[in-house]
Backbone as a ProteinNet text record, in pm:
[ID]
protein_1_A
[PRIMARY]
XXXXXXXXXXXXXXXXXXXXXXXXXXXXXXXXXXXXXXXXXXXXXXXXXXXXXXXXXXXXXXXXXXXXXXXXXXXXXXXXXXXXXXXXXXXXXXXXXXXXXXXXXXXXXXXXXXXXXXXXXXXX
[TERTIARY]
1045.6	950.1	851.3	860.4	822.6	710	760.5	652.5	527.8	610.2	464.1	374	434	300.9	258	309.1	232	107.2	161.8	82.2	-64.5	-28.5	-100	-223.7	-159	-238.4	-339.2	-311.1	-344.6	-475.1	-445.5	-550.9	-679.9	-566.6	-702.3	-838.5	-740.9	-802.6	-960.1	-857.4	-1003.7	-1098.3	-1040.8	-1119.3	-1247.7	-1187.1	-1272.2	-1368.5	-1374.4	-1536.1	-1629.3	-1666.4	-1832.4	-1895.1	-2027.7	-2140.2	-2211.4	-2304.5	-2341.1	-2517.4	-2584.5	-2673.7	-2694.6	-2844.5	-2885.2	-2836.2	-2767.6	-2727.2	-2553.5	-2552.6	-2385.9	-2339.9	-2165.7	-2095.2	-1961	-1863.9	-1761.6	-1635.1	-1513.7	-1406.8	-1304.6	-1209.4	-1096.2	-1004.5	-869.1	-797.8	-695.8	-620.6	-536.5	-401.5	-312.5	-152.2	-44.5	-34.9	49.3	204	277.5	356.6	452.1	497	523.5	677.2	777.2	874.6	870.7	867.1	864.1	1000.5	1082.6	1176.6	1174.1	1192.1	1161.9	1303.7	1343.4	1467	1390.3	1478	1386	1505.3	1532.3	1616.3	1548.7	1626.8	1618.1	1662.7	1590.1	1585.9	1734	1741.5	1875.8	2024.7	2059.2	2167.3	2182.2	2056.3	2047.2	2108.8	2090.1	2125.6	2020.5	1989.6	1953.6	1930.9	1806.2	1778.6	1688.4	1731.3	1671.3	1548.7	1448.8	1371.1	1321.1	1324.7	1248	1150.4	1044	926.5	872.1	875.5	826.9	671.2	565.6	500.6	403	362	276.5	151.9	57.9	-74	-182.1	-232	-333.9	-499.7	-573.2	-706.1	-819.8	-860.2	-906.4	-1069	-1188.5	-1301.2	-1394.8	-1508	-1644.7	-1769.3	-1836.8	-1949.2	-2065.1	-2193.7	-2324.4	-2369.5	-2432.5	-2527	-2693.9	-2707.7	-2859.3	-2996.7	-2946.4	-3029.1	-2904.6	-2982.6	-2872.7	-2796.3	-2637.5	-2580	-2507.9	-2548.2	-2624.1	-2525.8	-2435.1	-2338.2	-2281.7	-2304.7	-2264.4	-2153.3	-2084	-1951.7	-1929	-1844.3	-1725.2	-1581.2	-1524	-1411.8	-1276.9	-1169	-1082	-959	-907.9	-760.5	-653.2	-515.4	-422.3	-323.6	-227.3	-146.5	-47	100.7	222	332.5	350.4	425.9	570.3	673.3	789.5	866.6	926.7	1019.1	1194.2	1277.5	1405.4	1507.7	1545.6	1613.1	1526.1	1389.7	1313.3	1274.6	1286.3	1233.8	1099.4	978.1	900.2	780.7	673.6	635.3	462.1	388.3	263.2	181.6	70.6	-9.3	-149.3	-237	-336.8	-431.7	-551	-649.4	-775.2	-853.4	-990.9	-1079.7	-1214.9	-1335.1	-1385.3	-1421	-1532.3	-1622.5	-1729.4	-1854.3	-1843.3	-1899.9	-1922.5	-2001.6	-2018.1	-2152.2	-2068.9	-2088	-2055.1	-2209.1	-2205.2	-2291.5	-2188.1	-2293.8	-2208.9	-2307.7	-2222.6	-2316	-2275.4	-2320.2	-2314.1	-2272.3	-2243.6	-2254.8	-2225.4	-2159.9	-2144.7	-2134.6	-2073.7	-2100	-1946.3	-1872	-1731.8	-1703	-1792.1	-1761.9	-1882.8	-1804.9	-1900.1	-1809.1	-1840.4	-1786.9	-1902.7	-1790	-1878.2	-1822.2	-1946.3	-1887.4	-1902.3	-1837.3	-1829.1	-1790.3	-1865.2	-1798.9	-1829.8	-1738.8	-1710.7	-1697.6	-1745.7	-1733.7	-1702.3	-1568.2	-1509	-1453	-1438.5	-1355.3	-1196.2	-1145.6	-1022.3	-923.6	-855	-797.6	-628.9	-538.2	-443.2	-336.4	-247.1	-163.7	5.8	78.8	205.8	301.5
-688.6	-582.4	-621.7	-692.1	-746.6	-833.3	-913.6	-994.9	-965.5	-862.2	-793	-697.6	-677.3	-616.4	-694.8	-838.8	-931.8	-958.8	-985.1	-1042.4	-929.2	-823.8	-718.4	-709.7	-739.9	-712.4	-836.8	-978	-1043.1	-1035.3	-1016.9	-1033.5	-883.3	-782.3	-696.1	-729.1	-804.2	-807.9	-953	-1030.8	-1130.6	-1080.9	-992.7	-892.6	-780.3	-778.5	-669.8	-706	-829	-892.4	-776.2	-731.7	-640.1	-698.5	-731.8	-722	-671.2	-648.8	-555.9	-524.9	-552.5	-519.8	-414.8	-362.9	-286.8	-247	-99.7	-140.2	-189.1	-216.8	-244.5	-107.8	-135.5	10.5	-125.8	15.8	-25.2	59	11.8	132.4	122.4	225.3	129.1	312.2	216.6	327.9	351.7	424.6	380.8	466.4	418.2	500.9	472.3	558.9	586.6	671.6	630.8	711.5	670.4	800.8	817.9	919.5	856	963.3	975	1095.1	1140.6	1199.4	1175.7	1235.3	1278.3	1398.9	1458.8	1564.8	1598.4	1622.3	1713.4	1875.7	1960.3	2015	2011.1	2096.3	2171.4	2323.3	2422.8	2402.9	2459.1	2402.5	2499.7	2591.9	2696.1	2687.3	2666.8	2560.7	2453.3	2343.7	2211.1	2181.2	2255.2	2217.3	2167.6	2088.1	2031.3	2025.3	2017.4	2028.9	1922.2	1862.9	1751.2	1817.4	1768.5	1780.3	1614.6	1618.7	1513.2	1519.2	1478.3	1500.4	1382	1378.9	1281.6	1339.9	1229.1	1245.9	1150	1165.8	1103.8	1139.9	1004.8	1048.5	954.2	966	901.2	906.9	818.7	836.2	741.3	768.2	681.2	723.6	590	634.1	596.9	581.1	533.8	549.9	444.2	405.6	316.5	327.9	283.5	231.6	138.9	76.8	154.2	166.4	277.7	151.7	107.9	-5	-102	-239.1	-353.5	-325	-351	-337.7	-175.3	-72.2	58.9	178.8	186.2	264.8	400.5	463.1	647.6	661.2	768.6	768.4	934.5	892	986	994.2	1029.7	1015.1	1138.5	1096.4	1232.3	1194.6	1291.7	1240.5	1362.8	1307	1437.6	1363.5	1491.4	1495.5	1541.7	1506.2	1603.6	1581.8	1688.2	1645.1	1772.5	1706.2	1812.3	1796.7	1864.5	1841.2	1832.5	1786.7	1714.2	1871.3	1936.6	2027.5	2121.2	2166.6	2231.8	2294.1	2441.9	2423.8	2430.6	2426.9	2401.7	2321.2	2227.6	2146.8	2208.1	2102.7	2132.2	2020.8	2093.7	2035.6	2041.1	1928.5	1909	1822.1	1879.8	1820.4	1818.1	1715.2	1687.5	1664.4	1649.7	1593.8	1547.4	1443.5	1366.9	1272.3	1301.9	1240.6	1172	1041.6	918.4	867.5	751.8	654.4	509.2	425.4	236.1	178.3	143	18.9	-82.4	-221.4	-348.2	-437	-526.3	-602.5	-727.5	-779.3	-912.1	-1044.2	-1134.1	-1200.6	-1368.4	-1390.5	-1486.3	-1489.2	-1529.2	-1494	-1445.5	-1448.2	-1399.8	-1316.5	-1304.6	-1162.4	-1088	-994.3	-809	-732.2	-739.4	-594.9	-472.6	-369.8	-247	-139.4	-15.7	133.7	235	334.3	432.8	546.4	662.1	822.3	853.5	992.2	1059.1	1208.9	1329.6	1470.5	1525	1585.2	1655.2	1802.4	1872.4	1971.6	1976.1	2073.1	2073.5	2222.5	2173.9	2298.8	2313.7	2346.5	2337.9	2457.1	2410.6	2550.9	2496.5	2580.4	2574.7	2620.8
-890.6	-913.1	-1023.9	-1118	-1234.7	-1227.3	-1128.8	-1064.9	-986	-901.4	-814.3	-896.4	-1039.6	-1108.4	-1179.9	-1187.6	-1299.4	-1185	-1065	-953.8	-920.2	-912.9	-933.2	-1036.7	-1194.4	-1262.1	-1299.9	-1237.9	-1241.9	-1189.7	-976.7	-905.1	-977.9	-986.3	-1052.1	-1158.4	-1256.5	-1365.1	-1318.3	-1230.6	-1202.1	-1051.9	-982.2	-945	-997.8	-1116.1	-1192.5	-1263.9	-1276.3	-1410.7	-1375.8	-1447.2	-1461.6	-1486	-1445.3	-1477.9	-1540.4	-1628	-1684.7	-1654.4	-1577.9	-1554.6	-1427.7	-1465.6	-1397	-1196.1	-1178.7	-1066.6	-1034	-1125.3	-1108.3	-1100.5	-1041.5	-1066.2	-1122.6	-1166.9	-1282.6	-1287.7	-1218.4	-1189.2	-1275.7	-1368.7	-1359.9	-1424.3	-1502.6	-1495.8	-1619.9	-1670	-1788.6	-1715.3	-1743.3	-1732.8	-1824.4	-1856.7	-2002.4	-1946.7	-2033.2	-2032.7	-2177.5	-2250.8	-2374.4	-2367.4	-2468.4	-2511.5	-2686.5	-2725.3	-2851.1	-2873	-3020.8	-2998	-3164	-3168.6	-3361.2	-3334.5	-3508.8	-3529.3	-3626.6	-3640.3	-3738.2	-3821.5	-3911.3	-4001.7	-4075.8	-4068	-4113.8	-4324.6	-4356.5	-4514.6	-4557.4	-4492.6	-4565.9	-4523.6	-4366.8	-4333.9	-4305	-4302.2	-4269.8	-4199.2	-4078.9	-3893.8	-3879	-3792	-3728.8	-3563.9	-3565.1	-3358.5	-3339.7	-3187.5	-3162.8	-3050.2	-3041.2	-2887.8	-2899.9	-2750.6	-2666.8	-2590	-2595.3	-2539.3	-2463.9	-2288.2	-2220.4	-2189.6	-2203.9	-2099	-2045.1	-1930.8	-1807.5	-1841.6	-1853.1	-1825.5	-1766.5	-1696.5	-1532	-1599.2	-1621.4	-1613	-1574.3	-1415.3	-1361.5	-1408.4	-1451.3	-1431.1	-1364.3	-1300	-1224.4	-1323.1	-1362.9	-1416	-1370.5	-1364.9	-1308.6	-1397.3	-1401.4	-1521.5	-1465.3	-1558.3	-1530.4	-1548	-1704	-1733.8	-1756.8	-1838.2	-1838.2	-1979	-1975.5	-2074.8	-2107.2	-2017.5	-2079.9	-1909.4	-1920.3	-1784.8	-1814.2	-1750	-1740.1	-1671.3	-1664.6	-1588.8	-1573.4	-1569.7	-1511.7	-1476.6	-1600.2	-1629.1	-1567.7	-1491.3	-1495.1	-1586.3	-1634.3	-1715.6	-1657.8	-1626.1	-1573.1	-1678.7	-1771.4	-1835.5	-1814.2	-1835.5	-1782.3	-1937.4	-1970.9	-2100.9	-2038.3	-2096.7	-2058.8	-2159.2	-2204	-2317.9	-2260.6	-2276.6	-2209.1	-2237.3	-2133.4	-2110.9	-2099.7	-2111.5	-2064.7	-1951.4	-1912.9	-1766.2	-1727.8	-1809.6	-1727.8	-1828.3	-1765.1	-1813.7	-1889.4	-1949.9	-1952.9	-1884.5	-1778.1	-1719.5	-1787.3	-1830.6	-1880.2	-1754.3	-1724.6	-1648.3	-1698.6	-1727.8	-1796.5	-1699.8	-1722.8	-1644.2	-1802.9	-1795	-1851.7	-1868.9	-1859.6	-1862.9	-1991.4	-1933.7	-2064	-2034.7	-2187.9	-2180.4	-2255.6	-2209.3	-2275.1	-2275.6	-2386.6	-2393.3	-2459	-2396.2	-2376.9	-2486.4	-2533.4	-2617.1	-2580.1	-2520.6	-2463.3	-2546.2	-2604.1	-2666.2	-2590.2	-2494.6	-2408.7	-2245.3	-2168.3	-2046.6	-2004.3	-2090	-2072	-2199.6	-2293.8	-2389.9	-2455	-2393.7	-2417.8	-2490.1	-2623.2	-2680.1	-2647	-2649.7	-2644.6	-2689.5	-2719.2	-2763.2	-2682.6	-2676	-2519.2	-2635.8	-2561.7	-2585	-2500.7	-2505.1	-2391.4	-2434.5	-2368.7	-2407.7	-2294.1	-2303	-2158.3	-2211.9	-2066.8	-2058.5	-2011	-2058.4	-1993.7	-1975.2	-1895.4	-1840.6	-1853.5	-1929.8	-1934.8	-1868	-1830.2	-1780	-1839.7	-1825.9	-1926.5	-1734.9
[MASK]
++++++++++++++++++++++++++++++++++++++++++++++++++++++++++++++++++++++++++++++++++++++++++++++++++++++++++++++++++++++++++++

């Protein structure tokens, strides 16, 4: 199994070179997943309670280069956080619109800076 995602992330990644000029488009994605685990004592019997907190989170985006160097987007992000013996989870869903500019410096490196201002919609 190990292999078919090295193999995976391989062909993606030399699949994916961007371009950065005018006219290009630009896809890609992040997936996370996180466990938090915090311990709280009460200051007057110093019991102690544990929670565990998993969660999942997906965010694929699409970007255009408008001019060269210079790409707009559109970002979604879905969140799932649950806490371990919990029955029910929190769902977080975003839309956001962004901007990257690329600063070129060789033909294999572009640093760049991106923001992004979204909404979101959460339900419990």
């Amino acid at each position: 199994m190990k292999k078919l995602f090295l193999f995976a992330a391989v062909i993606f990644a030399s699949a994916s070179y961007a371009q950065t000029e005018k006219g290009n488009w630009f896809a890609g994605s992040d997936l996370g997943l996180s466990y938090t685990s915090e311990t709280v004592k009460e200051k007057n019997d110093g019991k102690g309670s544990e929670t565990t907190v998993s969660t999942l989170k997906f965010t694929p985006n699409v970007n255009y280069f408008v001019i060269d160097n210079l790409a707009v987007g559109l970002g979604l992000e879905y969140t799932n956080s649950k806490a371990k013996g919990a029955s029910d989870s929190e769902n977080i869903f975003t839309i956001a619109p962004n901007a990257t500019y690329f600063f070129p410096l060789s033909a294999n490196l572009a640093p760049f800076v991106g923001a992004k201002v979204g909404y979101a919609m959460a339900s419990a």
